[in-house]
């Protein structure tokens, strides 16, 4: 059982009212960003080729910029001197590893075969999505849900290390070995370990180092009160600006594939919806059962439900081609994940009433919590 003192969490309305207008209307901005991206991708000739002309590793430069801008402010908010308490919480670490590397891939494999038995390309694409654990957007969802920021940083780092060493091995297991044991058709796929490593180093390593240096230098120069009370509220909105920019670019790149095959999108969306609901729900239930408290439980749930869509898309395109069904399944991933996880932020805030503690801190105007 949790040893956290029992306090009444603030009402959901108080949390939401403390958010900036950008945060409160985030679902609206995300829908608008998705629509703008789709329209641009359909109407501007050659835009997708132009956006994809320059790449960092296997990800287009505009998406890479958006992801870095999105992650840097969140990682600048992390109190790195408090991460030791997270690494000492074996319940949280073991639960996260189990949800991310046992439940997540196994669940996506089962859903893909149960719901897409006649569509092998989409099925393979979804299995790849299930193997790509989230290292980027989960930090945004966790922050909006008042999760434990230090726990999120630690879990994302741990999952990133596991991703480098486990992605290819699990891909081989779920695409070739396990189907063979079950008498199902197998898929041959070679994954580039370097591409996976580069994705982790760029999209986690760069903003993590920048965030750590920003906090260290800022606190040393001006003190923690100034850093968290003045600097972070000004920096915070850039995380959501980066998120919205990334969504526009992503859907501009893949808008034609999405809008030209609506029925295929629906077929792919169904197992994804079930997957997000189960993994998020499992994280919330397990966290409460372990007595982790609300903040760590929210972090556990979001790190379990989120996926590294940029890696999944890059792997699918690099392995099977840009026009493949596997690539389309990867593209549909964020189309479903982004609005669903925004909705789960509100579900998480509502679920605080079932915990004896509230969020670790209150939101501050100017973009997410300070």
PDB file of N, CA and C in Angstrom, residues 52-95:
ATOM      1  N   UNK A  52      10.516  15.711 -47.390  1.00  0.00           N
ATOM      2  CA  UNK A  52      11.264  14.476 -47.123  1.00  0.00           C
ATOM      3  C   UNK A  52      12.627  14.466 -47.793  1.00  0.00           C
ATOM      4  N   UNK A  53      12.994  15.601 -48.413  1.00  0.00           N
ATOM      5  CA  UNK A  53      14.235  15.631 -49.184  1.00  0.00           C
ATOM      6  C   UNK A  53      15.467  15.538 -48.301  1.00  0.00           C
ATOM      7  N   UNK A  54      15.412  16.152 -47.140  1.00  0.00           N
ATOM      8  CA  UNK A  54      16.555  16.131 -46.216  1.00  0.00           C
ATOM      9  C   UNK A  54      16.162  15.324 -44.992  1.00  0.00           C
ATOM     10  N   UNK A  55      17.027  14.419 -44.587  1.00  0.00           N
ATOM     11  CA  UNK A  55      16.686  13.520 -43.488  1.00  0.00           C
ATOM     12  C   UNK A  55      17.792  13.508 -42.441  1.00  0.00           C
ATOM     13  N   UNK A  56      17.392  13.283 -41.186  1.00  0.00           N
ATOM     14  CA  UNK A  56      18.332  13.006 -40.098  1.00  0.00           C
ATOM     15  C   UNK A  56      18.154  11.547 -39.746  1.00  0.00           C
ATOM     16  N   UNK A  57      19.153  10.738 -40.078  1.00  0.00           N
ATOM     17  CA  UNK A  57      18.984   9.295 -39.932  1.00  0.00           C
ATOM     18  C   UNK A  57      17.938   8.839 -40.927  1.00  0.00           C
ATOM     19  N   UNK A  58      16.835   8.294 -40.423  1.00  0.00           N
ATOM     20  CA  UNK A  58      15.762   7.824 -41.299  1.00  0.00           C
ATOM     21  C   UNK A  58      14.504   8.675 -41.162  1.00  0.00           C
ATOM     22  N   UNK A  59      14.607   9.857 -40.526  1.00  0.00           N
ATOM     23  CA  UNK A  59      13.453  10.729 -40.291  1.00  0.00           C
ATOM     24  C   UNK A  59      13.667  12.041 -41.021  1.00  0.00           C
ATOM     25  N   UNK A  60      12.604  12.569 -41.650  1.00  0.00           N
ATOM     26  CA  UNK A  60      12.727  13.813 -42.404  1.00  0.00           C
ATOM     27  C   UNK A  60      13.133  14.953 -41.480  1.00  0.00           C
ATOM     28  N   UNK A  61      13.889  15.907 -42.017  1.00  0.00           N
ATOM     29  CA  UNK A  61      14.420  17.011 -41.218  1.00  0.00           C
ATOM     30  C   UNK A  61      13.319  17.837 -40.542  1.00  0.00           C
ATOM     31  N   UNK A  62      12.223  18.203 -41.245  1.00  0.00           N
ATOM     32  CA  UNK A  62      11.185  18.984 -40.557  1.00  0.00           C
ATOM     33  C   UNK A  62      10.585  18.255 -39.353  1.00  0.00           C
ATOM     34  N   UNK A  63      10.338  16.949 -39.481  1.00  0.00           N
ATOM     35  CA  UNK A  63       9.810  16.190 -38.344  1.00  0.00           C
ATOM     36  C   UNK A  63      10.845  16.132 -37.224  1.00  0.00           C
ATOM     37  N   UNK A  64      12.104  15.963 -37.589  1.00  0.00           N
ATOM     38  CA  UNK A  64      13.162  15.931 -36.582  1.00  0.00           C
ATOM     39  C   UNK A  64      13.210  17.247 -35.809  1.00  0.00           C
ATOM     40  N   UNK A  65      13.099  18.365 -36.515  1.00  0.00           N
ATOM     41  CA  UNK A  65      13.110  19.672 -35.845  1.00  0.00           C
ATOM     42  C   UNK A  65      11.914  19.797 -34.912  1.00  0.00           C
ATOM     43  N   UNK A  66      10.745  19.394 -35.395  1.00  0.00           N
ATOM     44  CA  UNK A  66       9.544  19.473 -34.574  1.00  0.00           C
ATOM     45  C   UNK A  66       9.661  18.642 -33.306  1.00  0.00           C
ATOM     46  N   UNK A  67      10.204  17.436 -33.434  1.00  0.00           N
ATOM     47  CA  UNK A  67      10.344  16.566 -32.270  1.00  0.00           C
ATOM     48  C   UNK A  67      11.339  17.134 -31.261  1.00  0.00           C
ATOM     49  N   UNK A  68      12.427  17.696 -31.748  1.00  0.00           N
ATOM     50  CA  UNK A  68      13.418  18.268 -30.839  1.00  0.00           C
ATOM     51  C   UNK A  68      12.866  19.493 -30.108  1.00  0.00           C
ATOM     52  N   UNK A  69      12.146  20.350 -30.844  1.00  0.00           N
ATOM     53  CA  UNK A  69      11.523  21.511 -30.212  1.00  0.00           C
ATOM     54  C   UNK A  69      10.471  21.070 -29.198  1.00  0.00           C
ATOM     55  N   UNK A  70       9.775  19.987 -29.493  1.00  0.00           N
ATOM     56  CA  UNK A  70       8.733  19.483 -28.612  1.00  0.00           C
ATOM     57  C   UNK A  70       9.309  18.911 -27.321  1.00  0.00           C
ATOM     58  N   UNK A  71      10.411  18.202 -27.405  1.00  0.00           N
ATOM     59  CA  UNK A  71      10.939  17.486 -26.246  1.00  0.00           C
ATOM     60  C   UNK A  71      11.809  18.356 -25.351  1.00  0.00           C
ATOM     61  N   UNK A  72      12.497  19.338 -25.930  1.00  0.00           N
ATOM     62  CA  UNK A  72      13.436  20.133 -25.140  1.00  0.00           C
ATOM     63  C   UNK A  72      12.793  20.839 -23.950  1.00  0.00           C
ATOM     64  N   UNK A  73      11.673  21.563 -24.109  1.00  0.00           N
ATOM     65  CA  UNK A  73      11.107  22.247 -22.935  1.00  0.00           C
ATOM     66  C   UNK A  73      10.685  21.290 -21.829  1.00  0.00           C
ATOM     67  N   UNK A  74      10.140  20.133 -22.205  1.00  0.00           N
ATOM     68  CA  UNK A  74       9.704  19.166 -21.193  1.00  0.00           C
ATOM     69  C   UNK A  74      10.905  18.638 -20.418  1.00  0.00           C
ATOM     70  N   UNK A  75      11.979  18.329 -21.112  1.00  0.00           N
ATOM     71  CA  UNK A  75      13.165  17.801 -20.444  1.00  0.00           C
ATOM     72  C   UNK A  75      13.911  18.889 -19.677  1.00  0.00           C
ATOM     73  N   UNK A  76      13.712  20.150 -20.037  1.00  0.00           N
ATOM     74  CA  UNK A  76      14.293  21.244 -19.256  1.00  0.00           C
ATOM     75  C   UNK A  76      13.563  21.418 -17.928  1.00  0.00           C
ATOM     76  N   UNK A  77      12.334  20.888 -17.824  1.00  0.00           N
ATOM     77  CA  UNK A  77      11.556  20.990 -16.589  1.00  0.00           C
ATOM     78  C   UNK A  77      11.912  19.901 -15.574  1.00  0.00           C
ATOM     79  N   UNK A  78      12.554  18.855 -16.025  1.00  0.00           N
ATOM     80  CA  UNK A  78      12.855  17.729 -15.136  1.00  0.00           C
ATOM     81  C   UNK A  78      13.834  18.154 -14.051  1.00  0.00           C
ATOM     82  N   UNK A  79      13.543  17.792 -12.817  1.00  0.00           N
ATOM     83  CA  UNK A  79      14.475  18.012 -11.705  1.00  0.00           C
ATOM     84  C   UNK A  79      15.399  16.801 -11.641  1.00  0.00           C
ATOM     85  N   UNK A  80      16.539  16.910 -12.286  1.00  0.00           N
ATOM     86  CA  UNK A  80      17.418  15.757 -12.438  1.00  0.00           C
ATOM     87  C   UNK A  80      17.997  15.286 -11.109  1.00  0.00           C
ATOM     88  N   UNK A  81      18.038  16.182 -10.124  1.00  0.00           N
ATOM     89  CA  UNK A  81      18.539  15.763  -8.827  1.00  0.00           C
ATOM     90  C   UNK A  81      17.545  14.890  -8.076  1.00  0.00           C
ATOM     91  N   UNK A  82      16.333  14.727  -8.636  1.00  0.00           N
ATOM     92  CA  UNK A  82      15.325  13.894  -7.989  1.00  0.00           C
ATOM     93  C   UNK A  82      15.114  12.558  -8.696  1.00  0.00           C
ATOM     94  N   UNK A  83      15.866  12.297  -9.758  1.00  0.00           N
ATOM     95  CA  UNK A  83      15.648  11.063 -10.514  1.00  0.00           C
ATOM     96  C   UNK A  83      16.087   9.824  -9.738  1.00  0.00           C
ATOM     97  N   UNK A  84      16.931  10.011  -8.722  1.00  0.00           N
ATOM     98  CA  UNK A  84      17.394   8.844  -7.951  1.00  0.00           C
ATOM     99  C   UNK A  84      16.235   8.144  -7.242  1.00  0.00           C
ATOM    100  N   UNK A  85      15.244   8.935  -6.790  1.00  0.00           N
ATOM    101  CA  UNK A  85      14.092   8.323  -6.117  1.00  0.00           C
ATOM    102  C   UNK A  85      13.302   7.436  -7.083  1.00  0.00           C
ATOM    103  N   UNK A  86      13.371   7.756  -8.372  1.00  0.00           N
ATOM    104  CA  UNK A  86      12.658   6.945  -9.367  1.00  0.00           C
ATOM    105  C   UNK A  86      13.407   5.647  -9.618  1.00  0.00           C
ATOM    106  N   UNK A  87      14.715   5.733  -9.799  1.00  0.00           N
ATOM    107  CA  UNK A  87      15.496   4.526 -10.073  1.00  0.00           C
ATOM    108  C   UNK A  87      15.484   3.569  -8.888  1.00  0.00           C
ATOM    109  N   UNK A  88      15.188   4.080  -7.689  1.00  0.00           N
ATOM    110  CA  UNK A  88      15.105   3.221  -6.516  1.00  0.00           C
ATOM    111  C   UNK A  88      13.745   2.563  -6.339  1.00  0.00           C
ATOM    112  N   UNK A  89      12.767   2.941  -7.160  1.00  0.00           N
ATOM    113  CA  UNK A  89      11.422   2.377  -7.060  1.00  0.00           C
ATOM    114  C   UNK A  89      11.321   1.163  -7.991  1.00  0.00           C
ATOM    115  N   UNK A  90      11.654   0.006  -7.468  1.00  0.00           N
ATOM    116  CA  UNK A  90      11.678  -1.196  -8.303  1.00  0.00           C
ATOM    117  C   UNK A  90      10.298  -1.579  -8.802  1.00  0.00           C
ATOM    118  N   UNK A  91       9.261  -1.275  -8.021  1.00  0.00           N
ATOM    119  CA  UNK A  91       7.899  -1.591  -8.480  1.00  0.00           C
ATOM    120  C   UNK A  91       7.581  -0.865  -9.773  1.00  0.00           C
ATOM    121  N   UNK A  92       7.902   0.416  -9.822  1.00  0.00           N
ATOM    122  CA  UNK A  92       7.638   1.214 -11.011  1.00  0.00           C
ATOM    123  C   UNK A  92       8.460   0.727 -12.197  1.00  0.00           C
ATOM    124  N   UNK A  93       9.739   0.478 -11.994  1.00  0.00           N
ATOM    125  CA  UNK A  93      10.617   0.071 -13.090  1.00  0.00           C
ATOM    126  C   UNK A  93      10.207  -1.285 -13.661  1.00  0.00           C
ATOM    127  N   UNK A  94       9.952  -2.239 -12.777  1.00  0.00           N
ATOM    128  CA  UNK A  94       9.570  -3.577 -13.245  1.00  0.00           C
ATOM    129  C   UNK A  94       8.215  -3.532 -13.953  1.00  0.00           C
ATOM    130  N   UNK A  95       7.268  -2.791 -13.392  1.00  0.00           N
ATOM    131  CA  UNK A  95       5.953  -2.687 -14.016  1.00  0.00           C
ATOM    132  C   UNK A  95       6.061  -2.050 -15.400  1.00  0.00           C
TER     133      UNK A  95
END
